[in-house]
Short mmCIF file of C-alpha atoms and ligand atoms in Angstrom, two decimals:
data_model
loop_
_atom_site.label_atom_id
_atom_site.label_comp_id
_atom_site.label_asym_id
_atom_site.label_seq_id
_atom_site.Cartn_x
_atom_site.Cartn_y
_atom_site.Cartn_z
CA UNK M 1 10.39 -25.72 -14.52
CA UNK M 2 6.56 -26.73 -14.79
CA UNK M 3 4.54 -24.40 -13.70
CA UNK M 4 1.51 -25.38 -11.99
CA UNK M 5 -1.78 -25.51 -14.53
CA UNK M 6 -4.36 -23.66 -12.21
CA UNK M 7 -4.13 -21.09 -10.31
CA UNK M 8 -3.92 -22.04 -6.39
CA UNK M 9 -7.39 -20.89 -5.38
CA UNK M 10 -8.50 -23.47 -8.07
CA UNK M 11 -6.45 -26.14 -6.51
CA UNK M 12 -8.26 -25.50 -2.85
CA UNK M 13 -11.11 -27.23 -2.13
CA UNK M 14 -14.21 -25.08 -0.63
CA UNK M 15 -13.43 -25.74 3.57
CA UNK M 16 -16.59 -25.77 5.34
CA UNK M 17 -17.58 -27.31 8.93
CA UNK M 18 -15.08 -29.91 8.23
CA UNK M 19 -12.32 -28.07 7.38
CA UNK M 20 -10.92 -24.59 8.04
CA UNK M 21 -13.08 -21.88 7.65
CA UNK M 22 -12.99 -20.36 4.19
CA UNK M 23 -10.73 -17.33 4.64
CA UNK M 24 -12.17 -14.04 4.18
CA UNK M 25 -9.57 -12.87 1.60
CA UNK M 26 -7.18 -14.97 -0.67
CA UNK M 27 -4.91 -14.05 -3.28
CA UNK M 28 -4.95 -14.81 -6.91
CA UNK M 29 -2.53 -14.49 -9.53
CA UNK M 30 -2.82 -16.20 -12.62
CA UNK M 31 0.25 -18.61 -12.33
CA UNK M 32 1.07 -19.47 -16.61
CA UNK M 33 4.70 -19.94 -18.76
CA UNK M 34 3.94 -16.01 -19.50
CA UNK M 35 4.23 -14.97 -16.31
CA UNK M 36 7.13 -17.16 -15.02
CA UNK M 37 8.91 -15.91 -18.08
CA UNK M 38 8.55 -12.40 -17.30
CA UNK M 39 9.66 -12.92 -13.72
CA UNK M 40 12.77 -14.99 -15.04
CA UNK M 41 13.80 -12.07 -17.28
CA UNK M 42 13.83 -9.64 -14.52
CA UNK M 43 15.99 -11.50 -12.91
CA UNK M 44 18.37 -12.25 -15.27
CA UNK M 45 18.41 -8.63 -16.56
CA UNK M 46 20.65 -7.13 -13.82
CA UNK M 47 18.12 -4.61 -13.51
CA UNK M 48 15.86 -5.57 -10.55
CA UNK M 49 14.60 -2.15 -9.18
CA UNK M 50 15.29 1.70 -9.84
CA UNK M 51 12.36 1.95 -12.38
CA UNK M 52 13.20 -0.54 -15.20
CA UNK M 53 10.91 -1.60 -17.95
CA UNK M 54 8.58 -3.24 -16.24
CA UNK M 55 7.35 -0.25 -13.89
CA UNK M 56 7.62 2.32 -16.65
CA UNK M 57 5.39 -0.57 -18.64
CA UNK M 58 2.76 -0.76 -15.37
CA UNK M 59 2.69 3.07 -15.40
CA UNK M 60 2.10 3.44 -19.00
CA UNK M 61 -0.98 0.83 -18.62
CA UNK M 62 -1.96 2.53 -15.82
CA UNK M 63 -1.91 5.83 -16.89
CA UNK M 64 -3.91 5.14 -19.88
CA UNK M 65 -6.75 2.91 -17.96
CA UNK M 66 -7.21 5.77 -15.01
CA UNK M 67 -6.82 8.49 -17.48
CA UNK M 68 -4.33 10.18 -15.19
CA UNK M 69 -0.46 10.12 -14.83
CA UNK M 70 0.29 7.65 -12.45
CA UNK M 71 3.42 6.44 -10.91
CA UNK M 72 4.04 3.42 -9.26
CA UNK M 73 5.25 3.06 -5.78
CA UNK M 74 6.06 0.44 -3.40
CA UNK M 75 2.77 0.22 -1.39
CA UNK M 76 -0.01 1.80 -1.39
CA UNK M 77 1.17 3.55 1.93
CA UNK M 78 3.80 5.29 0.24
CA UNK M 79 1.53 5.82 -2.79
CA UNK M 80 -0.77 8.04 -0.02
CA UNK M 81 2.42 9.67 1.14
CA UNK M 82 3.28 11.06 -2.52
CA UNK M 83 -0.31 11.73 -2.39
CA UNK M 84 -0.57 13.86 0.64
CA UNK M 85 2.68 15.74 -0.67
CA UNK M 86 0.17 17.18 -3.31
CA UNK M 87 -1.43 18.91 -1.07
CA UNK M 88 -1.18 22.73 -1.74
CA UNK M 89 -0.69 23.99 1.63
CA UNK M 90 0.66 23.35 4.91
CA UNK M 91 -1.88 22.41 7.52
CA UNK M 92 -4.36 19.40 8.64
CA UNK M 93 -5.42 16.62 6.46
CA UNK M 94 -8.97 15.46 7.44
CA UNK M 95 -9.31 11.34 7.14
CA UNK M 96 -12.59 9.40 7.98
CA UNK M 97 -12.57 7.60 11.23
CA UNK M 98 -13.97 4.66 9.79
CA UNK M 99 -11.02 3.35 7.03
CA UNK M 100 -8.06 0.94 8.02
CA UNK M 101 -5.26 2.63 10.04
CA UNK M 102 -2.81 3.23 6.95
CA UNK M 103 -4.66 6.10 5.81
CA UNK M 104 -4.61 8.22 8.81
CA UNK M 105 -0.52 7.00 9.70
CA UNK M 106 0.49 8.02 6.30
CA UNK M 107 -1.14 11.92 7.09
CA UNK M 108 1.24 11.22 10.71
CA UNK M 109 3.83 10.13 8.43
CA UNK M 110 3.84 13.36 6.15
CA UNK M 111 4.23 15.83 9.58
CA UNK M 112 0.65 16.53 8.82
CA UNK M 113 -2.29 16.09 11.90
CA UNK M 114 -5.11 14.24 11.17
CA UNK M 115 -8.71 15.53 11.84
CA UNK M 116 -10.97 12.34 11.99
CA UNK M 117 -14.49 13.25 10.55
CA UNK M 118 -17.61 11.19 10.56
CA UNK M 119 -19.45 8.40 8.23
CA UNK M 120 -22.46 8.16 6.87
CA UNK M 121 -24.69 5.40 8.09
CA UNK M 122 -25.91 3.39 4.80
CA UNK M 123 -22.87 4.07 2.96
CA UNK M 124 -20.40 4.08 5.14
CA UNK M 125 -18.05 6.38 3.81
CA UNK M 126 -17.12 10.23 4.93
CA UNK M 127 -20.39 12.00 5.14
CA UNK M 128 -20.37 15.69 3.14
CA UNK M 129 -22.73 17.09 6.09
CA UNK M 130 -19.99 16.08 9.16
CA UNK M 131 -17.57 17.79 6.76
CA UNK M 132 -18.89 20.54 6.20
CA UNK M 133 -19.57 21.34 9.93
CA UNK M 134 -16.14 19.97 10.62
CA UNK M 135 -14.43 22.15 8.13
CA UNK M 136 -16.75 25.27 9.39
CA UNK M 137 -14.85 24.68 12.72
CA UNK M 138 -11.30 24.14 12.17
CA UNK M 139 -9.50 26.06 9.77
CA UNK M 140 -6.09 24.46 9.70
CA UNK M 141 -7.21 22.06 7.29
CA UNK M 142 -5.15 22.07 3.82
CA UNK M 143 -6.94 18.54 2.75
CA UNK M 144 -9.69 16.05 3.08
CA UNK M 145 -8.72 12.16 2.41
CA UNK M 146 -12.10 10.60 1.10
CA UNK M 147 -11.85 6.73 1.36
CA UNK M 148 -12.85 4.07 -1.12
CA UNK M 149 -14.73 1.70 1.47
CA UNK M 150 -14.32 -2.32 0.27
CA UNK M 151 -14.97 -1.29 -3.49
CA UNK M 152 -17.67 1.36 -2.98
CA UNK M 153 -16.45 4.85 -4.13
CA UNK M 154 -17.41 7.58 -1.20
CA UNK M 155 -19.71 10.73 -2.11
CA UNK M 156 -16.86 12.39 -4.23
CA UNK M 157 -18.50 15.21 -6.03
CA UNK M 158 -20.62 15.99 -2.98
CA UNK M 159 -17.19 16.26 -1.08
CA UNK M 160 -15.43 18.04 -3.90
CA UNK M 161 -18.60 20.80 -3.59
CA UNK M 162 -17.55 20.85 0.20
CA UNK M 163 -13.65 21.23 -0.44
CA UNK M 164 -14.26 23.31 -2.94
CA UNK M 165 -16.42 25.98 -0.76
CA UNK M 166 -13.29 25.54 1.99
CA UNK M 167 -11.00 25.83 -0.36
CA UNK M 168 -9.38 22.71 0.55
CA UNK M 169 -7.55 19.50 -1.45
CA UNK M 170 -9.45 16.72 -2.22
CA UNK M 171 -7.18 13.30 -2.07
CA UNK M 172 -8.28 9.65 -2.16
CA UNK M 173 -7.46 6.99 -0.56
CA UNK M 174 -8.03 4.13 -3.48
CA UNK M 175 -6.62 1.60 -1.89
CA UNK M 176 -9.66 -0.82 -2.21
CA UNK M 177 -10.70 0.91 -5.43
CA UNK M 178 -8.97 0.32 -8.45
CA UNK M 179 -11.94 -0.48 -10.96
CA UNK M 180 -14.29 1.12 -8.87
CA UNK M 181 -16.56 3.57 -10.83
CA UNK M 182 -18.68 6.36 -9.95
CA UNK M 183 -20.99 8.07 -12.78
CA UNK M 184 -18.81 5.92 -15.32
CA UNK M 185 -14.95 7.31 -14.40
CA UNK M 186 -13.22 6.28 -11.59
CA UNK M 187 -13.12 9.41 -9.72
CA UNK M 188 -14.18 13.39 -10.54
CA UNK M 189 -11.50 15.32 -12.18
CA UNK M 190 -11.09 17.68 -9.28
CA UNK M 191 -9.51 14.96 -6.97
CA UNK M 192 -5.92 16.30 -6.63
CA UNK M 193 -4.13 12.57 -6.00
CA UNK M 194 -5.72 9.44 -6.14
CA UNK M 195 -3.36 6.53 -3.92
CA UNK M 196 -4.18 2.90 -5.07
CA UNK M 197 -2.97 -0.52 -3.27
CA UNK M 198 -1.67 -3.32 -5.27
CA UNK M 199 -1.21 -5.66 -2.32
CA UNK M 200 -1.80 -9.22 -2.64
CA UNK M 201 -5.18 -9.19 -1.07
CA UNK M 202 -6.60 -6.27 -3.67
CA UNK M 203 -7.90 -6.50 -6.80
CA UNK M 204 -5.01 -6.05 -8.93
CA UNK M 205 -2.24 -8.16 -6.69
CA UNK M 206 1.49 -6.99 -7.28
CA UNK M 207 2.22 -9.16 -4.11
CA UNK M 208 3.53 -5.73 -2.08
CA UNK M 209 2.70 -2.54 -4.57
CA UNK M 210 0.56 0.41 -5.10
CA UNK M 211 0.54 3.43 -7.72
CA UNK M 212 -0.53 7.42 -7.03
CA UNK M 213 -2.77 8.92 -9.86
CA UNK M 214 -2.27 12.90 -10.18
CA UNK M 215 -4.64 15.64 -11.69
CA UNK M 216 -2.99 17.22 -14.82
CA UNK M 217 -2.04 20.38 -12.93
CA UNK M 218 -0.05 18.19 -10.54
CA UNK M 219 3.57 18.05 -11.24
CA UNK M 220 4.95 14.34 -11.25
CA UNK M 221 8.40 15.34 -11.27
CA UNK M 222 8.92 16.37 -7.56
CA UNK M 223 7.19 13.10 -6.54
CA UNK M 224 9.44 10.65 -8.90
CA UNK M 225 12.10 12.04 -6.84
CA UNK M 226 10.91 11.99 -3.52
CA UNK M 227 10.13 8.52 -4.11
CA UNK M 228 13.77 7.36 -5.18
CA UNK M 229 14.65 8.95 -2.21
CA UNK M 230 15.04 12.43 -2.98
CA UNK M 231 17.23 11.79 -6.20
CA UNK M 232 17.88 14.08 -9.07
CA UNK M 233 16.41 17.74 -10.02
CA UNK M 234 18.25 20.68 -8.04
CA UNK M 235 19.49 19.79 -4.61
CA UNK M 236 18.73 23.27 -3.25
CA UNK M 237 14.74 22.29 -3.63
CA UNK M 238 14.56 19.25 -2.69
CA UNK M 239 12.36 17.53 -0.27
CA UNK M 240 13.13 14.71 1.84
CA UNK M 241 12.77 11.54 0.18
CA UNK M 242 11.58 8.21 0.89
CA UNK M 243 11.83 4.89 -0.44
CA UNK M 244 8.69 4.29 -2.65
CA UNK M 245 9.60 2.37 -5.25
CA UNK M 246 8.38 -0.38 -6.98
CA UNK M 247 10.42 -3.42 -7.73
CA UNK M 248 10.18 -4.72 -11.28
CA UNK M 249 9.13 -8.16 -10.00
CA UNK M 250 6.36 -6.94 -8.47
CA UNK M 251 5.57 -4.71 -11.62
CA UNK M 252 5.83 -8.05 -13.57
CA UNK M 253 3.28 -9.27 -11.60
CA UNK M 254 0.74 -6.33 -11.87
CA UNK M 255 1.59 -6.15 -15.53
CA UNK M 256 0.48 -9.57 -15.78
CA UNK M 257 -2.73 -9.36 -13.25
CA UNK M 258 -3.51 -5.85 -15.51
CA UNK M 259 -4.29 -8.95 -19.22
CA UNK M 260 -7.36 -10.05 -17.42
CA UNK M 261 -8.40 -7.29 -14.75
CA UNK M 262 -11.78 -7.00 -16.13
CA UNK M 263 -13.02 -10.21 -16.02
CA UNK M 264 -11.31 -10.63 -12.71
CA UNK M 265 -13.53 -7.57 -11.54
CA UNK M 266 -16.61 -8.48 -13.57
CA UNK M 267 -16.09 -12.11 -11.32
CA UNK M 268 -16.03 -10.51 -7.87
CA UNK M 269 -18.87 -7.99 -8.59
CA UNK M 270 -21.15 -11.22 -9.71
CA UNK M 271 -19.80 -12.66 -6.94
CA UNK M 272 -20.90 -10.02 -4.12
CA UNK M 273 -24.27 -9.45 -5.80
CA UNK M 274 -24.81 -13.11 -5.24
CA UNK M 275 -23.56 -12.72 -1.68
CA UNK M 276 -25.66 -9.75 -0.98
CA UNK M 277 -28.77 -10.96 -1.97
CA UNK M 278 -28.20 -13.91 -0.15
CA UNK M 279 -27.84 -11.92 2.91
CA UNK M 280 -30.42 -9.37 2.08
CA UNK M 281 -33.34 -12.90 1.36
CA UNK M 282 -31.83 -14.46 4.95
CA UNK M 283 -32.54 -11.74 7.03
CA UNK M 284 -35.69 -10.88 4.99
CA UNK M 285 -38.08 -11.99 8.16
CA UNK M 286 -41.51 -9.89 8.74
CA UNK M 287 -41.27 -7.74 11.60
CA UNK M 288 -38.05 -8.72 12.42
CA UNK M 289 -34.91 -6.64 12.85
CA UNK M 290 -32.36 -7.74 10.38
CA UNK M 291 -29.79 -9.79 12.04
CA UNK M 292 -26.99 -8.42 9.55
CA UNK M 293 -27.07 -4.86 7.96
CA UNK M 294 -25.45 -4.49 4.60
CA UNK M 295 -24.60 -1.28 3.02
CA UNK M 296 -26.46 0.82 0.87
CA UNK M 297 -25.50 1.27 -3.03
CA UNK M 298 -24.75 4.41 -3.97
CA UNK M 299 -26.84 5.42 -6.90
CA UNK M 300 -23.95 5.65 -10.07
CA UNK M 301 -21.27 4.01 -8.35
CA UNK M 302 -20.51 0.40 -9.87
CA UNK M 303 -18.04 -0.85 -6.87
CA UNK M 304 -14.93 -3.40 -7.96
CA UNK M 305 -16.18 -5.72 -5.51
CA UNK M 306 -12.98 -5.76 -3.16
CA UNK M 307 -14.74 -6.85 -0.19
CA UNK M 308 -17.77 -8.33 1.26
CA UNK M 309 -18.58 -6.54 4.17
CA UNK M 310 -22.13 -6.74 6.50
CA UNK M 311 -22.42 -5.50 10.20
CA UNK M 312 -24.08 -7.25 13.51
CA UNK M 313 -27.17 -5.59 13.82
CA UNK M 314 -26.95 -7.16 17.85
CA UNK M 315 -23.56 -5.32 18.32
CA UNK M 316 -21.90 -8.36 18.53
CA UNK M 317 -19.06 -8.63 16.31
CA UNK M 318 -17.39 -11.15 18.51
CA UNK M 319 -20.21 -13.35 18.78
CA UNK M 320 -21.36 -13.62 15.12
CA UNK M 321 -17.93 -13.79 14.35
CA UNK M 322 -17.38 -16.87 16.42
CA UNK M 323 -20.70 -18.41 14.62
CA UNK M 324 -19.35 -17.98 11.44
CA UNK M 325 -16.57 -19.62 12.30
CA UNK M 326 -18.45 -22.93 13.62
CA UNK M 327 -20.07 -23.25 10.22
CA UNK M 328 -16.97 -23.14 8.01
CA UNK M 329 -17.11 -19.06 7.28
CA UNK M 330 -13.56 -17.06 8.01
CA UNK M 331 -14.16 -13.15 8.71
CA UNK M 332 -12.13 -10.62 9.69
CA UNK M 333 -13.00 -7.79 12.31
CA UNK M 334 -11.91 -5.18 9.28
CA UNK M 335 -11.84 -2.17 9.74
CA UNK M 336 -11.78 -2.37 13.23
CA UNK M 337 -11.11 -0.42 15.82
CA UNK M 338 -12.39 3.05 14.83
CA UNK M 339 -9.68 5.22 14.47
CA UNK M 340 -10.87 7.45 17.26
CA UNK M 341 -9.80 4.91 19.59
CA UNK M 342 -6.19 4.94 18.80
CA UNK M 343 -4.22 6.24 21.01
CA UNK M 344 -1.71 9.09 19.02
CA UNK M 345 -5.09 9.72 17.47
CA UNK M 346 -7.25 10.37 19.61
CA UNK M 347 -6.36 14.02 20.93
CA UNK M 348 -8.94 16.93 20.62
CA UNK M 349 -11.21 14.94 17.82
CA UNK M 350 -14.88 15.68 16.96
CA UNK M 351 -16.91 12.88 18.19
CA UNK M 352 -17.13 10.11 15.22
CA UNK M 353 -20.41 7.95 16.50
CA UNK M 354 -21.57 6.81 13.28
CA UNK M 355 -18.05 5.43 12.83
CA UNK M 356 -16.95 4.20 16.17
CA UNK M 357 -20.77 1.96 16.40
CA UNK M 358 -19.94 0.67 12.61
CA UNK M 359 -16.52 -0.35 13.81
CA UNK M 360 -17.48 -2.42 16.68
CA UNK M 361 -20.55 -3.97 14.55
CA UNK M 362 -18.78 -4.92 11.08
CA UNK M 363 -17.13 -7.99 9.82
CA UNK M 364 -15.65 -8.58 6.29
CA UNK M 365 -16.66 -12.26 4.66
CA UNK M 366 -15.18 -14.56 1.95
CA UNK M 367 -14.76 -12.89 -1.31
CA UNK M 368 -11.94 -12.96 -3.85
CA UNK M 369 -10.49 -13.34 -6.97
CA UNK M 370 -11.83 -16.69 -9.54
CA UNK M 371 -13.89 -17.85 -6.17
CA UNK M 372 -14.97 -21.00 -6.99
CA UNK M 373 -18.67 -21.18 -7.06
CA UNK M 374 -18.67 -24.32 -4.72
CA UNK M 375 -16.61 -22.30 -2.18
CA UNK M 376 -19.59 -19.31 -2.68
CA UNK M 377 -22.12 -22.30 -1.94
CA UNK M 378 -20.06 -23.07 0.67
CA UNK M 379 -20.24 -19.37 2.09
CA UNK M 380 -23.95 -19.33 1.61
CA UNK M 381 -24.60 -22.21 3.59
CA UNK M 382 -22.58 -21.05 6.47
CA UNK M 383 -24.00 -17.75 6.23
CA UNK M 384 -27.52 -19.69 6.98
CA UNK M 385 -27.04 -21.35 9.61
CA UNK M 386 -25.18 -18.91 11.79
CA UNK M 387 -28.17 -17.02 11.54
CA UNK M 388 -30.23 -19.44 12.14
CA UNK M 389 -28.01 -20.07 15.18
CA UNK M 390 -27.60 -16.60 16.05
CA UNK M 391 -31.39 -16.17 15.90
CA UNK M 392 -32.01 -19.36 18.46
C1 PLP U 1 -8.06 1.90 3.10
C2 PLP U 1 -6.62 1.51 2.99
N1 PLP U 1 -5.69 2.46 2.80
C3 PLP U 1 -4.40 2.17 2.67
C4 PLP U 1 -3.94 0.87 2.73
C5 PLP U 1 -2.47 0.59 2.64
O1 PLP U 1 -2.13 -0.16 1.50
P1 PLP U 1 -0.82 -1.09 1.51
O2 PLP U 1 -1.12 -2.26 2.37
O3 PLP U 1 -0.63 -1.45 0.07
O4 PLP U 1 0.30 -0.26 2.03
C6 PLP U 1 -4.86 -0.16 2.92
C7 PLP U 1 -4.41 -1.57 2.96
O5 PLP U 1 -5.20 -2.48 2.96
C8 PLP U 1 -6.23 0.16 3.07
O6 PLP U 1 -7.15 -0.78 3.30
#
């Protein structure tokens, strides 16, 4: 078996006008002899699943980078469902409106309801004020889900202050944010669970994956079992299980993805500071209102660069989306819709605007792993002239 020298985003030329449009995500795993190895000795081992070496090695790496026991589960759906079983209390779990549907079907997936709170507007991520107030006015809340929003960490210790004062769980959905850093760890120690992804489009691609990381006062015992599906410990107390597990082919592949994670993530975050300022010189006009709004760094937080995300200033999603499109840029409407417009959802909620106006305004852009710097020119270039089109 010869295994292909470069990796396959190497082997794709940039698309452009001519072409496709460059798609908005793309994965990347390092394809090398290592790597095909390891896959080939899972499969000859007779051990496939049921957490063989290679998981227990993923968890052991990722235990040690997050500083946090962490098991490994099949997505990172299930990895919020072991999550949201950490929760202390019966009651509601509170999820921001603006965040891709998974988060808030995993609460509906636990028996729990789901309280949709607001966003902020430059950070996008669940605001501590609309907490507060929301918080103040329901109390059959047992947690708050703060969101990792394409790489950028939310307001966590302003939330934890908020939760804290409720006497609520804090839990977050890390999906986008493995990597992700806020005042130099990847989340405050008060965060009860921490639920990653480690799907082929994220940062660190297991092809279908994702991991939970628990606070020290969490016991990982209960959740091992309720992931594997309700196995082991004493009958009488247990919970009913699911299937979370993680296969040891797709651990391979994390394992593998884990060797060069930083320079993957040092890659993307050049990558989307390029992208940004290219954006942010574009619609630099005098007197004009921006055509594209991009978010606002939070001071401390040093995102993994998991997405590249601006929104229509016009509204338009639809319409800039379409431009794009005719000069060789792929987007995705992501996340979109709000959440308050889903229909099991959407029951006696607070009003979300800040979230439901981002929603119908933002579009996610090229940006992935080893982008090749032609197919970044290539971006750039588009990027100009569907302004310059959109601005006719
Ligand atoms: C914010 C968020 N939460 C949860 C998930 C679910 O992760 P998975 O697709 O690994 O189940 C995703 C997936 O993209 C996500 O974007």
């Amino acid at each position: 078996m010869t295994p292909p020298t470069r990796s396959p985003a190497e082997q794709t030329p940039p698309a452009g006008p001519t072409g496709a449009p460059i798609p908005f995500v793309r994965p990347h795993v390092d394809v090398d002899e290592a790597l095909l190895a390891s896959l080939a000795a899972v499969l000859r081992s007779g051990q496939l699943s049921n957490d063989g070496p290679r998981v227990r090695a993923l968890e052991a790496a990722l235990s040690e980078r997050l500083g946090h026991v962490t098991l490994c589960t099949g997505s990172g759906f299930t990895a919020l469902q072991l999550a949201i079983r950490c929760v202390r209390r019966p009651g509601a779990v509170v999820v921001p409106a603006f965040t891709f549907v998974a988060t808030a079907n995993a609460v509906h997936a636990e028996g729990r309801q789901v309280r949709l709170c607001d966003v902020d507007a430059a950070h996008w991520t669940l605001c501590p004020t609309a907490l507060d107030a929301l918080l103040r006015a329901h109390s059959d809340v047992a947690a708050v889900m703060a969101v990792n929003v394409y790489g950028e960490p939310a307001d966590l210790d302003a939330l934890l202050r908020v939760c804290t004062d409720h006497d609520v769980d804090l839990l977050l959905d890390n999906a986008h944010g493995m990597g992700s850093l806020l005042h130099g760890r990847p989340w405050p120690a008060g965060v009860r669970a921490a639920a990653h992804s480690m799907h082929a489009t994220k940062v660190l691609p297991a092809a279908e994956g994702g991991c939970v990381a628990l606070r020290p006062d969490v016991d990982p015992e209960p959740l091992r079992q309720a992931r594997n599906p309700g196995l082991g410990g004493d009958p009488a107390q247990a919970t009913a299980g699911i299937n979370a597990k993680l296969s040891d082919l797709h651990a391979a592949v994390a394992l593998h993805g884990l060797r060069d994670l930083d320079a993957v993530l040092d890659g993307r975050r050049a990558a989307l500071r390029r992208l940004r300022a290219t954006v942010a010189r574009l619609c630099d006009t005098d007197g004009d209102r921006p055509a594209l709004q991009l978010p606002v760094a939070r001071p401390g937080a040093i995102g993994n660069g998991q997405n590249f995300a601006v929104a229509a200033c016009d509204g338009d999603a639809a319409g800039w989306q379409a431009a794009l499109a005719r000069h060789g840029v792929g987007s995705r409407r992501y996340f979109h819709p709000t959440l308050s417009a889903v229909g099991y959802l959407r029951p006696g909620q607070a009003p979300t605007p800040i979230a439901d106006d981002l929603a119908a305004r933002v579009l996610a852009l090229p940006l992935w792993s080893r982008m090749p710097s032609e197919t970044l020119a290539a971006v750039e270039t588009g990027l100009a002239a569907a302004i310059a089109e959109r601005r006719r």
